[in-house]
CSV table of C-alpha atoms in Angstrom, one decimal:
chain,number,residue,atom,x,y,z
A,1084,UNK,CA,177.5,94.4,125.5
A,1085,UNK,CA,175.4,91.5,126.5
A,1086,UNK,CA,176.3,88.1,127.4
A,1087,UNK,CA,179.6,87.7,125.7
A,1088,UNK,CA,180.0,84.9,123.1
A,1089,UNK,CA,183.0,82.6,122.8
A,1090,UNK,CA,185.3,82.8,119.7
A,1091,UNK,CA,183.7,79.5,118.7
A,1092,UNK,CA,180.1,80.7,119.0
A,1093,UNK,CA,181.1,84.0,117.2
A,1094,UNK,CA,182.4,81.9,114.3
A,1095,UNK,CA,179.2,79.9,114.2
A,1096,UNK,CA,177.1,82.8,114.2
A,1097,UNK,CA,179.1,84.4,111.2
A,1098,UNK,CA,178.5,81.0,109.5
A,1099,UNK,CA,174.9,81.7,109.2
A,1100,UNK,CA,175.6,84.7,107.1
A,1101,UNK,CA,179.1,84.2,105.4
A,1102,UNK,CA,180.4,81.4,103.5
A,1103,UNK,CA,183.9,80.0,104.1
A,1104,UNK,CA,186.6,82.6,105.0
A,1105,UNK,CA,187.4,80.8,108.4
A,1106,UNK,CA,190.6,82.5,108.9
A,1107,UNK,CA,189.1,85.9,108.8
A,1108,UNK,CA,186.1,85.0,111.1
A,1109,UNK,CA,188.7,83.5,113.6
A,1110,UNK,CA,190.5,86.8,113.5
A,1111,UNK,CA,187.5,88.9,114.2
A,1112,UNK,CA,186.1,86.5,116.7
A,1113,UNK,CA,189.3,86.8,118.9
A,1114,UNK,CA,189.2,90.6,118.6
A,1115,UNK,CA,185.8,90.6,119.9
A,1116,UNK,CA,186.2,88.3,122.9
A,1117,UNK,CA,189.4,90.4,123.6
A,1118,UNK,CA,187.1,93.3,124.6
A,1119,UNK,CA,185.2,91.1,127.2
A,1120,UNK,CA,188.6,90.0,128.4
A,1121,UNK,CA,189.9,93.6,128.6
A,1122,UNK,CA,187.0,94.6,130.8
A,1123,UNK,CA,187.8,91.9,133.3
A,1124,UNK,CA,191.4,93.0,133.8
A,1125,UNK,CA,192.4,95.2,136.7
A,1126,UNK,CA,191.8,98.9,135.9
A,1127,UNK,CA,195.4,100.1,136.2
A,1128,UNK,CA,196.2,97.7,133.4
A,1129,UNK,CA,193.0,97.9,131.4
A,1130,UNK,CA,193.9,101.2,129.7
A,1131,UNK,CA,197.1,99.9,128.5
A,1132,UNK,CA,195.5,97.1,126.4
A,1133,UNK,CA,194.7,98.3,122.9
A,1134,UNK,CA,192.8,96.5,120.2
A,1135,UNK,CA,194.7,94.5,117.6
A,1136,UNK,CA,193.4,96.0,114.5
A,1137,UNK,CA,192.9,93.7,111.3
A,1138,UNK,CA,193.8,94.1,107.7
A,1139,UNK,CA,191.7,92.0,105.5
A,1140,UNK,CA,193.4,91.2,102.0
A,1141,UNK,CA,191.1,89.7,99.2
A,1142,UNK,CA,189.3,90.3,96.1
A,1143,UNK,CA,185.9,92.1,95.9
A,1144,UNK,CA,182.7,90.3,96.7
A,1145,UNK,CA,184.1,87.4,99.1
A,1146,UNK,CA,182.7,88.7,102.3
A,1147,UNK,CA,184.9,91.3,104.0
A,1148,UNK,CA,182.5,94.0,104.6
A,1149,UNK,CA,179.9,91.4,105.6
A,1150,UNK,CA,181.9,89.9,108.3
A,1151,UNK,CA,182.7,93.2,109.9
A,1152,UNK,CA,178.9,94.2,109.6
A,1153,UNK,CA,177.7,90.9,111.1
A,1154,UNK,CA,180.3,91.0,113.9
A,1155,UNK,CA,179.2,94.6,114.9
A,1156,UNK,CA,175.4,93.3,115.1
A,1157,UNK,CA,176.6,90.3,117.2
A,1158,UNK,CA,178.2,92.6,119.5
A,1159,UNK,CA,175.5,95.2,119.6
A,1160,UNK,CA,178.5,97.7,118.8
A,1161,UNK,CA,178.4,101.1,116.8
A,1162,UNK,CA,179.7,100.3,113.4
A,1163,UNK,CA,180.5,102.5,110.3
A,1164,UNK,CA,182.0,101.6,107.0
A,1165,UNK,CA,184.0,104.5,105.2
A,1166,UNK,CA,186.0,104.5,101.9
A,1167,UNK,CA,189.6,105.5,102.3
A,1168,UNK,CA,189.3,107.1,98.6
A,1169,UNK,CA,186.6,109.4,100.2
A,1170,UNK,CA,189.1,111.6,102.3
A,1171,UNK,CA,191.8,114.0,101.4
A,1172,UNK,CA,195.0,115.4,102.7
A,1173,UNK,CA,194.8,118.2,105.0
A,1174,UNK,CA,194.8,121.3,103.0
A,1175,UNK,CA,192.8,119.9,100.3
A,1176,UNK,CA,188.9,120.3,99.7
A,1177,UNK,CA,187.3,117.2,100.6
A,1178,UNK,CA,186.5,115.1,103.9
A,1179,UNK,CA,189.0,115.0,106.7
A,1180,UNK,CA,189.7,111.6,108.2
A,1181,UNK,CA,188.3,112.7,111.5
A,1182,UNK,CA,184.8,112.7,110.0
A,1183,UNK,CA,184.9,108.7,110.3
A,1184,UNK,CA,185.0,109.1,114.0
A,1185,UNK,CA,182.3,111.5,114.0
A,1186,UNK,CA,180.0,109.3,111.9
A,1187,UNK,CA,180.7,106.6,114.3
A,1188,UNK,CA,179.5,108.9,117.1
A,1189,UNK,CA,176.4,109.7,115.2
A,1190,UNK,CA,175.7,106.0,114.8
A,1191,UNK,CA,176.1,105.3,118.4
A,1192,UNK,CA,173.8,108.4,119.3
A,1193,UNK,CA,171.2,106.8,117.1
A,1194,UNK,CA,171.6,103.3,118.7
A,1195,UNK,CA,171.3,104.6,122.2
A,1196,UNK,CA,168.6,107.0,121.4
A,1197,UNK,CA,166.5,104.0,119.8
A,1198,UNK,CA,167.2,101.8,123.1
A,1199,UNK,CA,166.0,104.8,125.3
A,1200,UNK,CA,162.6,105.1,123.3
A,1201,UNK,CA,162.2,101.5,123.8
A,1202,UNK,CA,162.5,101.7,127.6
A,1203,UNK,CA,160.0,104.8,127.7
A,1204,UNK,CA,157.8,103.7,125.0
A,1205,UNK,CA,154.8,102.4,127.2
A,1206,UNK,CA,154.9,105.6,129.5
A,1207,UNK,CA,155.0,107.8,126.0
A,1208,UNK,CA,152.1,105.9,124.6
A,1209,UNK,CA,150.1,106.7,127.7
A,1210,UNK,CA,150.8,110.3,127.5
A,1211,UNK,CA,150.1,110.3,123.7
A,1212,UNK,CA,146.7,108.9,124.4
A,1213,UNK,CA,145.9,111.5,127.0
A,1214,UNK,CA,146.9,114.1,124.3
A,1215,UNK,CA,144.5,112.5,121.7
A,1216,UNK,CA,141.7,112.6,124.4
A,1217,UNK,CA,142.5,116.3,124.9
A,1218,UNK,CA,141.9,116.8,121.2
A,1219,UNK,CA,138.7,114.8,121.1
A,1220,UNK,CA,137.0,116.1,124.1
A,1221,UNK,CA,138.9,119.4,125.1
A,1222,UNK,CA,135.9,120.0,127.5
A,1223,UNK,CA,137.5,117.5,129.8
A,1224,UNK,CA,141.0,118.7,129.7
A,1225,UNK,CA,142.5,119.4,133.3
A,1226,UNK,CA,143.3,123.0,134.1
A,1227,UNK,CA,146.8,124.0,133.3
A,1228,UNK,CA,148.8,127.0,134.5
A,1229,UNK,CA,149.8,129.5,132.0
A,1230,UNK,CA,153.5,129.2,130.8
A,1231,UNK,CA,155.4,132.5,131.7
A,1232,UNK,CA,156.8,134.2,128.5
A,1233,UNK,CA,160.6,133.8,127.9
A,1234,UNK,CA,161.7,137.4,127.6
A,1235,UNK,CA,165.2,136.3,126.2
A,1236,UNK,CA,163.7,133.9,123.6
A,1237,UNK,CA,161.4,136.6,122.6
A,1238,UNK,CA,164.4,139.1,122.1
A,1239,UNK,CA,166.0,136.4,119.9
A,1240,UNK,CA,163.0,135.6,117.9
A,1241,UNK,CA,162.4,139.3,117.0
A,1242,UNK,CA,166.1,139.5,115.9
A,1243,UNK,CA,165.9,136.4,113.7
A,1244,UNK,CA,162.5,137.0,112.4
A,1245,UNK,CA,160.7,134.7,114.5
A,1246,UNK,CA,157.9,136.4,116.8
A,1247,UNK,CA,156.3,133.4,117.9
A,1248,UNK,CA,157.3,134.0,121.5
A,1249,UNK,CA,156.4,137.6,121.6
A,1250,UNK,CA,152.7,136.7,121.0
A,1251,UNK,CA,151.0,135.7,124.2
A,1252,UNK,CA,149.6,132.3,124.0
A,1253,UNK,CA,145.9,131.7,124.5
A,1254,UNK,CA,144.6,130.3,127.8
A,1255,UNK,CA,144.0,126.6,127.7
A,1256,UNK,CA,140.2,125.8,127.7
A,1257,UNK,CA,139.0,125.2,131.1
A,1258,UNK,CA,136.9,122.1,131.7
A,1259,UNK,CA,133.2,122.7,131.2
A,1260,UNK,CA,131.8,119.3,132.6
A,1261,UNK,CA,131.9,118.1,136.2
A,1262,UNK,CA,135.0,116.1,137.2
A,1263,UNK,CA,133.2,112.9,137.6
A,1264,UNK,CA,131.6,113.1,134.1
A,1265,UNK,CA,135.0,114.2,132.5
A,1266,UNK,CA,136.5,111.3,134.2
A,1267,UNK,CA,133.8,108.9,132.5
A,1268,UNK,CA,134.4,110.3,129.2
A,1269,UNK,CA,137.8,110.0,129.2
A,1270,UNK,CA,137.9,106.5,130.3
A,1271,UNK,CA,135.2,105.7,127.6
A,1272,UNK,CA,137.5,107.4,125.1
A,1273,UNK,CA,140.6,105.7,126.3
A,1274,UNK,CA,139.0,102.2,125.6
A,1275,UNK,CA,137.7,103.4,122.1
A,1276,UNK,CA,141.1,104.5,121.0
A,1277,UNK,CA,142.6,101.2,122.2
A,1278,UNK,CA,140.2,99.4,119.9
A,1279,UNK,CA,141.1,101.8,117.1
A,1280,UNK,CA,137.6,103.4,116.8
A,1281,UNK,CA,138.9,106.8,116.0
A,1282,UNK,CA,141.9,105.6,113.9
A,1283,UNK,CA,140.7,107.3,110.5
A,1284,UNK,CA,139.3,110.4,112.1
A,1285,UNK,CA,140.9,113.7,111.0
A,1286,UNK,CA,142.0,116.0,113.8
A,1287,UNK,CA,144.1,119.0,113.6
A,1288,UNK,CA,147.2,119.1,115.6
A,1289,UNK,CA,150.2,121.6,116.2
A,1290,UNK,CA,153.7,120.2,115.6
A,1291,UNK,CA,156.7,122.1,117.0
A,1292,UNK,CA,159.4,122.9,114.6
A,1293,UNK,CA,162.9,123.7,115.9
A,1294,UNK,CA,163.7,127.4,114.8
A,1295,UNK,CA,166.8,127.7,112.5
A,1296,UNK,CA,169.1,130.2,112.1
A,1297,UNK,CA,169.4,132.2,108.8
A,1298,UNK,CA,172.2,130.9,106.5
A,1299,UNK,CA,175.4,132.7,107.1
A,1300,UNK,CA,174.8,133.6,110.8
A,1301,UNK,CA,177.2,130.8,111.6
A,1302,UNK,CA,180.1,129.8,109.5
A,1303,UNK,CA,183.0,127.4,109.7
A,1304,UNK,CA,183.0,123.7,109.6
A,1305,UNK,CA,179.9,122.4,111.3
A,1306,UNK,CA,181.6,118.9,111.9
A,1307,UNK,CA,184.3,120.6,113.8
A,1308,UNK,CA,182.1,122.3,116.6
A,1309,UNK,CA,180.3,125.0,114.9
A,1310,UNK,CA,177.3,122.8,115.0
A,1311,UNK,CA,177.3,123.2,119.0
A,1312,UNK,CA,176.6,127.1,118.6
A,1313,UNK,CA,173.9,126.4,116.1
A,1314,UNK,CA,172.1,124.0,118.4
A,1315,UNK,CA,172.6,126.1,121.4
A,1316,UNK,CA,171.2,129.3,119.7
A,1317,UNK,CA,168.5,127.3,117.9
A,1318,UNK,CA,167.4,125.9,121.4
A,1319,UNK,CA,167.0,129.4,122.7
A,1320,UNK,CA,164.9,130.5,119.8
A,1321,UNK,CA,161.2,130.2,120.4
A,1322,UNK,CA,159.8,127.0,118.6
A,1323,UNK,CA,157.4,127.6,115.9
A,1324,UNK,CA,154.1,125.6,115.8
A,1325,UNK,CA,152.7,124.4,112.6
A,1326,UNK,CA,149.2,123.0,112.2
A,1327,UNK,CA,148.6,119.7,110.5
A,1328,UNK,CA,145.5,117.9,109.6
A,1329,UNK,CA,146.0,114.1,110.3
A,1330,UNK,CA,144.2,110.9,111.1
A,1331,UNK,CA,144.1,110.2,114.9
A,1332,UNK,CA,146.2,107.1,114.3
A,1333,UNK,CA,149.0,109.3,112.7
A,1334,UNK,CA,148.4,111.9,115.4
A,1335,UNK,CA,149.1,109.2,118.3
A,1336,UNK,CA,152.5,108.4,116.6
A,1337,UNK,CA,153.5,112.0,116.4
A,1338,UNK,CA,152.5,112.5,120.0
A,1339,UNK,CA,154.2,109.2,121.0
A,1340,UNK,CA,157.5,110.5,119.4
A,1341,UNK,CA,157.3,114.0,121.0
A,1342,UNK,CA,156.4,112.6,124.6
A,1343,UNK,CA,159.4,110.2,124.2
A,1344,UNK,CA,161.8,112.9,123.4
A,1345,UNK,CA,160.7,114.7,126.5
A,1346,UNK,CA,161.2,111.5,128.6
A,1347,UNK,CA,164.7,110.8,127.2
A,1348,UNK,CA,167.7,112.6,129.0
A,1349,UNK,CA,169.6,114.0,126.0
A,1350,UNK,CA,172.8,114.5,128.0
A,1351,UNK,CA,172.7,110.9,129.3
A,1352,UNK,CA,172.2,109.7,125.8
A,1353,UNK,CA,175.3,111.6,124.5
A,1354,UNK,CA,177.5,110.5,127.4
A,1355,UNK,CA,176.5,106.9,126.9
A,1356,UNK,CA,176.7,107.0,123.2
A,1357,UNK,CA,180.5,108.5,123.4
A,1358,UNK,CA,181.4,105.8,125.8
A,1359,UNK,CA,180.1,103.0,123.8
A,1360,UNK,CA,181.7,104.3,120.6
A,1361,UNK,CA,185.0,104.8,122.2
A,1362,UNK,CA,185.1,101.2,123.9
A,1363,UNK,CA,182.9,99.2,121.8
A,1364,UNK,CA,183.0,101.1,118.3
A,1365,UNK,CA,184.2,99.3,115.2
A,1366,UNK,CA,185.3,101.4,112.0
A,1367,UNK,CA,185.7,99.5,108.7
A,1368,UNK,CA,188.1,101.3,106.2
A,1369,UNK,CA,187.5,99.8,102.7
A,1370,UNK,CA,189.4,100.1,99.8
A,1371,UNK,CA,192.7,101.2,101.8
A,1372,UNK,CA,194.7,99.5,98.8
A,1373,UNK,CA,193.7,102.6,96.9
A,1374,UNK,CA,195.7,105.0,99.1
A,1375,UNK,CA,198.7,102.6,99.2
A,1376,UNK,CA,202.0,103.7,97.3
A,1377,UNK,CA,204.8,106.1,98.2
A,1378,UNK,CA,204.7,109.6,97.5
A,1379,UNK,CA,205.5,110.3,93.8
A,1380,UNK,CA,204.6,106.9,92.8
A,1381,UNK,CA,202.0,108.1,90.2
A,1382,UNK,CA,202.2,111.3,88.4
A,1383,UNK,CA,199.3,113.7,87.7
A,1384,UNK,CA,197.3,115.9,90.0
A,1385,UNK,CA,196.2,113.0,92.4
A,1386,UNK,CA,196.0,114.2,96.0
A,1387,UNK,CA,198.7,112.7,98.0
A,1388,UNK,CA,197.8,109.3,99.0
A,1389,UNK,CA,200.7,109.1,101.5
A,1390,UNK,CA,199.3,112.2,103.1
A,1391,UNK,CA,195.8,110.7,103.6
A,1392,UNK,CA,197.5,107.6,105.3
A,1393,UNK,CA,199.5,110.0,107.7
A,1394,UNK,CA,196.4,111.6,108.5
A,1395,UNK,CA,194.6,108.4,109.4
A,1396,UNK,CA,197.7,107.3,111.4
A,1397,UNK,CA,197.0,109.4,114.5
A,1398,UNK,CA,193.4,108.2,114.7
A,1399,UNK,CA,194.3,104.4,114.5
A,1400,UNK,CA,197.1,104.9,117.0
A,1401,UNK,CA,194.8,106.8,119.5
A,1402,UNK,CA,193.9,110.5,119.7
A,1403,UNK,CA,191.1,112.8,120.7
A,1404,UNK,CA,188.6,113.8,118.3
A,1405,UNK,CA,186.2,116.7,118.9
A,1406,UNK,CA,182.5,116.1,117.9
A,1407,UNK,CA,179.4,118.3,118.3
A,1408,UNK,CA,178.4,115.8,121.1
A,1409,UNK,CA,181.8,115.9,122.9
A,1410,UNK,CA,185.2,114.6,122.8
A,1411,UNK,CA,186.0,111.1,122.1
A,1412,UNK,CA,189.1,109.0,122.4
A,1413,UNK,CA,190.1,106.6,119.6
A,1414,UNK,CA,192.5,104.4,121.6
A,1415,UNK,CA,190.2,101.5,122.0
A,1416,UNK,CA,188.2,101.6,118.8
A,1417,UNK,CA,188.7,98.5,116.7
A,1418,UNK,CA,189.7,99.4,113.1
A,1419,UNK,CA,189.3,96.8,110.4
A,1420,UNK,CA,190.8,97.8,107.1
A,1421,UNK,CA,190.3,95.9,103.8
A,1422,UNK,CA,191.5,96.1,100.2
A,1423,UNK,CA,192.0,93.8,97.3
A,1424,UNK,CA,195.6,94.8,96.7
A,1425,UNK,CA,195.7,94.0,93.0
A,1426,UNK,CA,197.8,96.8,92.0
A,1427,UNK,CA,199.6,97.3,95.3
A,1428,UNK,CA,200.9,95.4,98.3
A,1429,UNK,CA,200.2,95.9,101.9
A,1430,UNK,CA,204.1,96.9,102.4
A,1431,UNK,CA,203.2,99.9,100.1
A,1432,UNK,CA,201.5,101.4,103.0
A,1433,UNK,CA,203.8,103.6,105.1
A,1434,UNK,CA,205.5,101.6,107.7
A,1435,UNK,CA,203.9,103.4,110.8
A,1436,UNK,CA,200.3,102.6,109.4
A,1437,UNK,CA,201.2,98.9,108.8
A,1438,UNK,CA,202.5,98.6,112.3
A,1439,UNK,CA,198.8,99.6,113.5
A,1440,UNK,CA,197.4,96.7,111.8
A,1441,UNK,CA,199.2,93.7,113.3
A,1442,UNK,CA,196.6,91.1,112.4
A,1443,UNK,CA,196.6,90.3,108.7
A,1444,UNK,CA,194.1,87.9,107.0
A,1445,UNK,CA,194.0,86.8,103.4
A,1446,UNK,CA,190.5,85.8,102.1
A,1447,UNK,CA,190.1,83.2,99.4
A,1448,UNK,CA,188.5,83.6,96.1
A,1449,UNK,CA,185.1,81.9,95.9
A,1450,UNK,CA,184.7,78.6,94.0
A,1451,UNK,CA,181.7,77.2,92.0
A,1452,UNK,CA,181.0,75.2,95.3
A,1453,UNK,CA,180.9,78.3,97.4
A,1454,UNK,CA,178.7,79.8,95.1
A,1455,UNK,CA,176.1,76.8,95.5
A,1456,UNK,CA,176.4,77.3,99.3
A,1457,UNK,CA,175.7,80.8,99.2
A,1458,UNK,CA,172.7,80.5,96.8
A,1459,UNK,CA,171.1,78.0,99.2
A,1460,UNK,CA,172.5,77.8,102.9
A,1461,UNK,CA,172.7,81.4,104.4
A,1462,UNK,CA,169.5,82.6,106.4
A,1463,UNK,CA,169.0,85.3,103.7
A,1464,UNK,CA,170.1,83.0,100.7
A,1465,UNK,CA,169.6,84.4,97.2
A,1466,UNK,CA,167.3,81.7,96.1
A,1467,UNK,CA,165.1,82.2,99.4
A,1468,UNK,CA,164.8,85.8,98.4
A,1469,UNK,CA,163.5,85.2,95.0
A,1470,UNK,CA,161.1,82.5,96.1
A,1471,UNK,CA,159.6,85.1,98.5
A,1472,UNK,CA,159.3,87.8,96.0
A,1473,UNK,CA,157.6,85.7,93.4
A,1474,UNK,CA,155.4,84.1,95.9
A,1475,UNK,CA,153.8,87.7,96.4
A,1476,UNK,CA,152.5,87.3,92.8
A,1477,UNK,CA,151.2,83.7,93.4
A,1478,UNK,CA,154.2,81.8,91.6
A,1479,UNK,CA,155.7,78.8,93.3
A,1480,UNK,CA,159.4,79.0,92.2
A,1481,UNK,CA,161.4,76.0,92.8
A,1482,UNK,CA,165.0,75.5,91.7
A,1483,UNK,CA,166.4,72.2,91.1
A,1484,UNK,CA,169.9,71.1,92.4
A,1485,UNK,CA,171.3,70.9,88.7
A,1486,UNK,CA,169.7,74.3,88.0
A,1487,UNK,CA,171.5,75.9,91.0
A,1488,UNK,CA,174.9,74.2,89.9
A,1489,UNK,CA,174.6,75.6,86.7
A,1490,UNK,CA,174.0,79.2,87.9
A,1491,UNK,CA,177.0,78.8,90.1
A,1492,UNK,CA,179.1,77.4,87.1
A,1493,UNK,CA,177.9,80.2,84.7
A,1494,UNK,CA,178.8,82.8,87.6
A,1495,UNK,CA,182.3,81.2,88.0
A,1496,UNK,CA,183.0,81.2,84.4
A,1497,UNK,CA,182.0,85.0,83.9
A,1498,UNK,CA,184.3,85.9,86.6
A,1499,UNK,CA,187.2,84.0,85.3
A,1500,UNK,CA,186.9,85.6,81.9
A,1501,UNK,CA,186.1,89.0,83.0
A,1502,UNK,CA,186.5,91.0,86.1
A,1503,UNK,CA,186.2,88.9,89.3
A,1504,UNK,CA,183.6,90.5,91.5
A,1505,UNK,CA,183.0,87.5,93.6
A,1506,UNK,CA,179.6,86.7,94.8
A,1507,UNK,CA,178.1,90.0,93.6
A,1508,UNK,CA,178.1,88.1,90.0
A,1509,UNK,CA,175.5,85.8,91.2
A,1510,UNK,CA,172.9,88.8,91.7
A,1511,UNK,CA,173.6,89.7,87.8
A,1512,UNK,CA,173.3,86.1,86.7
A,1513,UNK,CA,170.2,85.2,88.7
A,1514,UNK,CA,168.4,88.5,87.2
A,1515,UNK,CA,169.3,87.4,83.9
A,1516,UNK,CA,167.9,84.0,84.6
A,1517,UNK,CA,164.6,85.1,86.1
A,1518,UNK,CA,164.0,88.2,83.9
A,1519,UNK,CA,161.1,86.5,81.9
A,1520,UNK,CA,159.7,84.9,85.0
A,1521,UNK,CA,159.7,88.0,87.0
A,1522,UNK,CA,157.9,90.0,84.0
A,1523,UNK,CA,155.2,87.6,83.4
A,1524,UNK,CA,154.6,86.4,87.0
A,1525,UNK,CA,151.7,88.9,87.7
A,1526,UNK,CA,149.9,87.3,84.7
A,1527,UNK,CA,150.4,83.7,85.7
A,1528,UNK,CA,149.5,81.7,88.8
A,1529,UNK,CA,151.3,78.3,88.5
A,1530,UNK,CA,154.5,76.4,89.6
A,1531,UNK,CA,157.8,77.2,87.7
A,1532,UNK,CA,160.8,75.1,87.7
A,1533,UNK,CA,164.4,76.6,87.2
A,1534,UNK,CA,166.5,73.7,86.0
A,1535,UNK,CA,169.8,73.3,84.2
A,1536,UNK,CA,168.3,73.2,80.8
A,1537,UNK,CA,166.4,76.3,81.6
A,1538,UNK,CA,169.5,78.0,82.8
A,1539,UNK,CA,171.5,77.0,79.7
A,1540,UNK,CA,168.8,78.4,77.5
A,1541,UNK,CA,168.9,81.8,79.2
A,1542,UNK,CA,172.7,82.1,79.6
A,1543,UNK,CA,174.4,79.8,77.0
A,1544,UNK,CA,174.8,82.4,74.3
A,1545,UNK,CA,175.7,85.3,76.4
A,1546,UNK,CA,178.3,83.6,78.3
A,1547,UNK,CA,179.8,82.0,75.3
A,1548,UNK,CA,180.4,85.5,73.8
A,1549,UNK,CA,183.0,87.4,75.6
A,1550,UNK,CA,181.6,90.8,74.1
A,1551,UNK,CA,178.1,90.1,75.3
A,1552,UNK,CA,179.1,88.8,78.7
A,1553,UNK,CA,181.1,91.9,79.3
A,1554,UNK,CA,178.3,94.2,78.9
A,1555,UNK,CA,175.3,92.1,80.0
A,1556,UNK,CA,176.7,89.9,82.9
C-alpha cells in the first residue's frame, strides 16, 4: 500500500461517496489502519496478528457494498464481492467456497499486470513503433538471425493438429538500401507516425494466437489446478499466426500490447499478486444471512446452509488454497460479511463462524434527509449524473431545492409502503420523473426545470395507488 491514511482520513474519504453510516466507516477505517500497524510490528509477532473481520447488518441499499468497495480502492487492495448463496456444500453440484479466494488472486493478477504494463509502456511503445516502421518500409529492416525450429513443439503440433512449427519460416527480408539511407527513412517515418500521418493507412499484420488443446484432452476441475497442465502444454504448442488487416493506429495498439507482454516477467507478477492478495486482499461476502439457520430449520430439498457455513469457516479461520498461479494463505485476508437479517439473526450462524466476525456493525435505514444528501452531495451524485447525460443533447437540466426534496419524499414513501430497497429506490423514481424529458431531449434545446409541482405531476397518481407503485416504482 502507498502512504497510509489515518482512520479519520479514511472516514473523510468515504464520506465523499457514502452518506451516513459513521459506525461502519469507523470500523473499516480501523481495520485498514491495523494493516499498516501490523506491518510495523516485529516479525516474530507479525504472523500472530490476524485481521478482525467485520459483519455488517442492515437493509439493502444503505451502503454496505459501497463502503467495502471504496475502502479497497483507497487501499489499492485486491477486492472481490461474492454472494454467499452462490456456493454449495461439498458433494453438491455448484461452486465451492474456495473459488472466492481464486477470484481474489485473479483480480490481484489483473491489478499487478496493469501496474507492470504502465511501467513498461514507454519502452513497449517505442518497440511497437519500430515494428510499424518495419511494416511500412521492410527494405529498412535490420537483418535478423533465423530462429531454430523447436523439434518438441513440432512433435506436439503434429499430435494436436497444429503443424505450424513443422513448416520452415521464411527468412526475413534483407535490407535493400544502404544503412545511412535506411536510417534516414526510419527517422522520417518515425516522426510521421508520431504526427498521426499513417493512422488510417491499412496494413496487414500477423497476430499470434495461443494454441489450445482439444476439448477432453484435459479433464477435471480447472479451478483446482488442472489449468496448470493446460497452460503448460499450451505454452509448448507452437503458436499460430493469423493475418489481420487493420489501420496502422490499431496495429500500434496491438504491437504495444504484445511488446508489453514480452517485457513483463510473468513469474514475478504472480508472486507479487499472490503476496498482495494474501496480505492486503479484501473479500466481501454478501447475503450471508441467506445461509444462516441451523440444519433442518427449513424443509424441502435445499442444500445444507449450515454445510456452506462450515465450508466457509476454514477459509475465514486461515487455510491454504491452491490456485493455478500457486498456493495462497488466507490468514491475513480481511473478510467483510453483510446481510439484512430480516428472516434470521446473526446468532443463527454457526458459533464458530460467528466468532470469526468479532466486529459487528449495524447500518441505519436511510431517511428522506439522507436521500436529499445522496441526490446532491456525493462526487457522483445522481442529480449530477442526469445533468451530464442530458447536457449531451443540449438540454440544461436544473433541479430546484423543493424538487429534490419532493423526489426524496416520494422515494421514502414508496419504501415505507412496499419493500424497502434503500437508496436504489431513487434510481427508479428519477427515471420515472425524467422519462418524458429524456425521450424528448434530442428534439429540444432549451433549459428544463424539475421543481416540486413537476415531480408531483409525474408521481402523485402512481404513489397514491398501492397497486401501481408496486409495479411501476
